[in-house]
mmCIF file of C-alpha atoms in Angstrom:
data_model
loop_
_atom_site.group_PDB
_atom_site.id
_atom_site.type_symbol
_atom_site.label_atom_id
_atom_site.label_comp_id
_atom_site.label_asym_id
_atom_site.label_seq_id
_atom_site.Cartn_x
_atom_site.Cartn_y
_atom_site.Cartn_z
ATOM 1 C CA LEU A 1187 10.736 31.463 43.700
ATOM 2 C CA LEU A 1188 7.927 31.526 41.131
ATOM 3 C CA LEU A 1189 10.248 33.199 38.624
ATOM 4 C CA LEU A 1190 12.838 30.453 39.148
ATOM 5 C CA ALA A 1191 10.195 27.764 38.585
ATOM 6 C CA LEU A 1192 9.075 29.453 35.353
ATOM 7 C CA ARG A 1193 12.662 29.679 34.092
ATOM 8 C CA LEU A 1194 13.247 25.992 34.821
ATOM 9 C CA LEU A 1195 9.999 25.092 33.051
ATOM 10 C CA LEU A 1196 11.059 27.181 30.019
ATOM 11 C CA PHE A 1197 14.495 25.556 29.996
ATOM 12 C CA ALA A 1198 12.975 22.059 30.208
ATOM 13 C CA SER A 1199 10.591 22.897 27.350
ATOM 14 C CA ILE A 1200 13.467 24.035 25.139
ATOM 15 C CA VAL A 1201 15.472 20.873 25.881
ATOM 16 C CA LEU A 1202 12.426 18.716 25.100
ATOM 17 C CA ALA A 1203 11.829 20.577 21.824
ATOM 18 C CA PHE A 1204 15.424 19.995 20.677
ATOM 19 C CA ALA A 1205 15.114 16.298 21.549
ATOM 20 C CA ARG A 1206 12.453 16.033 18.797
ATOM 21 C CA PRO A 1207 10.193 13.524 20.536
ATOM 22 C CA ALA A 1208 8.161 11.207 18.336
ATOM 23 C CA TRP A 1209 4.809 9.769 19.330
ATOM 24 C CA VAL A 1210 4.436 6.210 18.122
ATOM 25 C CA GLU A 1211 0.992 4.783 17.549
ATOM 26 C CA HIS A 1212 0.160 1.374 18.987
ATOM 27 C CA LEU A 1213 0.952 -1.432 16.564
ATOM 28 C CA ALA A 1214 -1.713 -3.990 15.769
ATOM 29 C CA GLU A 1215 -1.104 -7.524 16.949
ATOM 30 C CA LEU A 1216 -1.060 -10.447 14.512
ATOM 31 C CA PRO A 1217 -3.100 -13.577 15.076
ATOM 32 C CA ALA A 1218 -1.173 -16.341 16.822
ATOM 33 C CA GLY A 1219 0.928 -18.482 14.484
ATOM 34 C CA SER A 1220 1.180 -15.909 11.694
ATOM 35 C CA THR A 1221 4.289 -14.005 10.685
ATOM 36 C CA LEU A 1222 4.469 -10.311 9.970
ATOM 37 C CA ARG A 1223 6.202 -9.645 6.666
ATOM 38 C CA GLN A 1224 7.213 -6.061 6.037
ATOM 39 C CA THR A 1225 8.516 -4.598 2.805
ATOM 40 C CA ILE A 1226 10.014 -1.118 2.775
ATOM 41 C CA TYR A 1227 10.726 0.559 -0.576
ATOM 42 C CA LEU A 1228 13.784 2.833 -0.664
ATOM 43 C CA VAL A 1229 13.067 4.960 -3.732
ATOM 44 C CA ASP A 1230 15.643 7.161 -5.471
ATOM 45 C CA ALA A 1231 14.028 10.429 -6.603
ATOM 46 C CA SER A 1232 17.257 12.195 -7.537
ATOM 47 C CA SER A 1233 17.647 14.161 -10.749
ATOM 48 C CA SER A 1234 19.111 11.181 -12.614
ATOM 49 C CA MET A 1235 15.783 9.360 -12.217
ATOM 50 C CA ALA A 1236 14.094 12.059 -14.337
ATOM 51 C CA HIS A 1237 16.207 10.903 -17.295
ATOM 52 C CA GLY A 1238 14.240 9.210 -20.063
ATOM 53 C CA ASN A 1239 11.599 6.849 -18.755
ATOM 54 C CA TYR A 1240 13.461 5.840 -15.569
ATOM 55 C CA TRP A 1241 10.881 7.227 -13.166
ATOM 56 C CA ASN A 1242 7.852 5.658 -14.841
ATOM 57 C CA GLU A 1243 9.578 2.284 -15.144
ATOM 58 C CA SER A 1244 10.661 2.418 -11.492
ATOM 59 C CA THR A 1245 7.152 3.177 -10.214
ATOM 60 C CA ALA A 1246 5.762 0.409 -12.442
ATOM 61 C CA ALA A 1247 8.334 -2.014 -10.971
ATOM 62 C CA ILE A 1248 7.261 -0.992 -7.439
ATOM 63 C CA ARG A 1249 3.582 -1.549 -8.276
ATOM 64 C CA LYS A 1250 4.369 -4.972 -9.708
ATOM 65 C CA ASP A 1251 6.428 -5.869 -6.645
ATOM 66 C CA ILE A 1252 3.602 -4.796 -4.319
ATOM 67 C CA SER A 1253 1.200 -7.117 -6.099
ATOM 68 C CA ASP A 1254 3.711 -10.000 -6.244
ATOM 69 C CA ALA A 1255 5.263 -9.722 -2.770
ATOM 70 C CA GLU A 1256 3.893 -11.761 0.100
ATOM 71 C CA ALA A 1257 3.943 -8.900 2.605
ATOM 72 C CA ASN A 1258 1.461 -7.920 5.310
ATOM 73 C CA GLU A 1259 2.704 -4.325 5.467
ATOM 74 C CA TRP A 1260 4.377 -1.945 3.053
ATOM 75 C CA GLY A 1261 6.261 1.276 3.739
ATOM 76 C CA MET A 1262 8.335 3.694 1.691
ATOM 77 C CA VAL A 1263 11.211 6.148 1.994
ATOM 78 C CA VAL A 1264 11.773 8.444 -0.979
ATOM 79 C CA TYR A 1265 15.015 10.407 -1.167
ATOM 80 C CA GLY A 1266 16.821 12.956 -3.258
ATOM 81 C CA ASP A 1267 19.544 14.927 -1.503
ATOM 82 C CA ARG A 1268 17.621 14.148 1.739
ATOM 83 C CA VAL A 1269 14.587 12.104 2.770
ATOM 84 C CA LEU A 1270 11.649 13.610 0.850
ATOM 85 C CA VAL A 1271 8.782 11.282 1.834
ATOM 86 C CA GLN A 1272 8.498 8.661 4.546
ATOM 87 C CA LEU A 1273 5.479 6.373 4.810
ATOM 88 C CA ASN A 1274 5.326 4.154 7.866
ATOM 89 C CA PRO A 1275 4.491 0.505 7.207
ATOM 90 C CA SER A 1276 0.787 -0.112 6.728
ATOM 91 C CA SER A 1277 -1.370 -3.016 5.654
ATOM 92 C CA ASN A 1278 -3.056 -0.665 3.174
ATOM 93 C CA ALA A 1279 -1.010 -0.917 -0.054
ATOM 94 C CA GLU A 1280 -3.302 1.676 -1.613
ATOM 95 C CA LEU A 1281 -1.605 4.375 0.493
ATOM 96 C CA LEU A 1282 1.674 3.524 -1.206
ATOM 97 C CA GLU A 1283 0.052 3.533 -4.653
ATOM 98 C CA ASN A 1284 -1.447 6.981 -4.024
ATOM 99 C CA ALA A 1285 1.875 8.365 -2.781
ATOM 100 C CA LEU A 1286 3.680 7.042 -5.849
ATOM 101 C CA GLN A 1287 1.296 8.979 -8.102
ATOM 102 C CA GLU A 1288 2.111 12.254 -6.325
ATOM 103 C CA ILE A 1289 5.911 11.968 -6.210
ATOM 104 C CA GLU A 1290 8.201 13.321 -8.932
ATOM 105 C CA PRO A 1291 12.012 13.195 -9.100
ATOM 106 C CA SER A 1292 13.742 16.194 -7.512
ATOM 107 C CA TYR A 1293 16.460 18.235 -9.154
ATOM 108 C CA ALA A 1294 19.161 17.350 -6.654
ATOM 109 C CA ALA A 1295 21.920 14.788 -6.437
ATOM 110 C CA GLY A 1296 21.020 11.589 -4.641
ATOM 111 C CA ASN A 1297 22.165 10.920 -1.093
ATOM 112 C CA PRO A 1298 20.939 7.486 0.014
ATOM 113 C CA GLY A 1299 22.741 7.460 3.386
ATOM 114 C CA SER A 1300 20.093 9.052 5.617
ATOM 115 C CA ALA A 1301 17.324 7.331 3.641
ATOM 116 C CA ILE A 1302 18.823 3.890 4.330
ATOM 117 C CA GLU A 1303 18.933 4.669 8.057
ATOM 118 C CA SER A 1304 15.307 5.901 7.972
ATOM 119 C CA ALA A 1305 14.133 2.817 6.084
ATOM 120 C CA VAL A 1306 15.810 0.396 8.491
ATOM 121 C CA ARG A 1307 14.266 2.208 11.488
ATOM 122 C CA LEU A 1308 10.764 1.656 10.037
ATOM 123 C CA PHE A 1309 10.950 -2.119 10.443
ATOM 124 C CA ARG A 1310 9.356 -3.810 13.436
ATOM 125 C CA PRO A 1311 11.867 -6.044 15.249
ATOM 126 C CA ASP A 1312 9.529 -9.049 15.208
ATOM 127 C CA ALA A 1313 8.890 -8.938 11.438
ATOM 128 C CA GLU A 1314 10.397 -10.672 8.444
ATOM 129 C CA ARG A 1315 12.067 -7.666 6.833
ATOM 130 C CA ARG A 1316 12.588 -6.954 3.152
ATOM 131 C CA LEU A 1317 14.190 -3.724 1.863
ATOM 132 C CA VAL A 1318 13.630 -3.044 -1.831
ATOM 133 C CA VAL A 1319 16.061 -0.463 -3.218
ATOM 134 C CA VAL A 1320 14.712 1.236 -6.351
ATOM 135 C CA SER A 1321 17.372 3.304 -8.102
ATOM 136 C CA ASP A 1322 19.361 3.800 -11.278
ATOM 137 C CA PHE A 1323 22.414 3.254 -9.028
ATOM 138 C CA GLN A 1324 24.331 6.231 -10.388
ATOM 139 C CA GLU A 1325 27.938 5.817 -9.267
ATOM 140 C CA THR A 1326 28.345 9.233 -7.667
ATOM 141 C CA ASP A 1327 25.416 8.547 -5.313
ATOM 142 C CA TRP A 1328 26.472 5.072 -4.235
ATOM 143 C CA GLN A 1329 30.248 5.593 -3.847
ATOM 144 C CA ARG A 1330 29.718 7.422 -0.563
ATOM 145 C CA ASP A 1331 30.287 5.907 2.834
ATOM 146 C CA LEU A 1332 26.838 4.388 3.407
ATOM 147 C CA PRO A 1333 25.339 2.917 6.595
ATOM 148 C CA GLY A 1334 25.034 -0.841 6.827
ATOM 149 C CA VAL A 1335 21.836 -2.836 6.696
ATOM 150 C CA PRO A 1336 21.284 -5.504 9.385
ATOM 151 C CA GLU A 1337 21.889 -9.084 8.259
ATOM 152 C CA GLU A 1338 18.307 -10.154 8.950
ATOM 153 C CA VAL A 1339 17.015 -7.672 6.366
ATOM 154 C CA LYS A 1340 16.635 -9.213 2.914
ATOM 155 C CA LEU A 1341 17.855 -6.767 0.247
ATOM 156 C CA VAL A 1342 16.274 -6.606 -3.207
ATOM 157 C CA PHE A 1343 17.463 -4.247 -5.952
ATOM 158 C CA LEU A 1344 15.181 -2.874 -8.659
ATOM 159 C CA SER A 1345 16.574 -0.757 -11.467
ATOM 160 C CA PRO A 1346 14.718 0.823 -14.405
ATOM 161 C CA GLN A 1347 15.002 -1.353 -17.507
ATOM 162 C CA THR A 1348 15.289 1.337 -20.173
ATOM 163 C CA ASN A 1349 17.221 1.102 -23.392
ATOM 164 C CA ASP A 1350 18.398 4.721 -23.136
ATOM 165 C CA ALA A 1351 22.049 5.652 -23.054
ATOM 166 C CA THR A 1352 23.613 5.644 -19.615
ATOM 167 C CA ASN A 1353 23.281 8.837 -17.641
#
């Protein structure tokens, strides 16, 4: 009987491990009458972003947008062929700035599909949501069948403004 109980416990542990549970920290409440504004940056770090000055111009555009945007919280999803970095929304924009300094473009083709899904899941349902897509929008990456973005999410597109030849 004890052996059966141990086997069932082992089986339940394996099932739980494959379910990949996530522990969510308690979200801070806003003062009454104020609106939570979240901005999530979806950042392309594929190999095409290493071309010329694309990466530096993109990170500069993100920094400018952080200072200009009227958001309470900022988050970020960086992708190459998969999600490379995911920062949950925080009221500390400095965390985003520090992460941007450490990230470099990967040497893989871009695949924004899973990154879009990850970015949309980061939003709180009670927030004003803004998704800023930062990419060179290379055709081969964006011609895929991509997931949709909910209507209540405002989409903004930032592209590097270089004078280099197209990649």
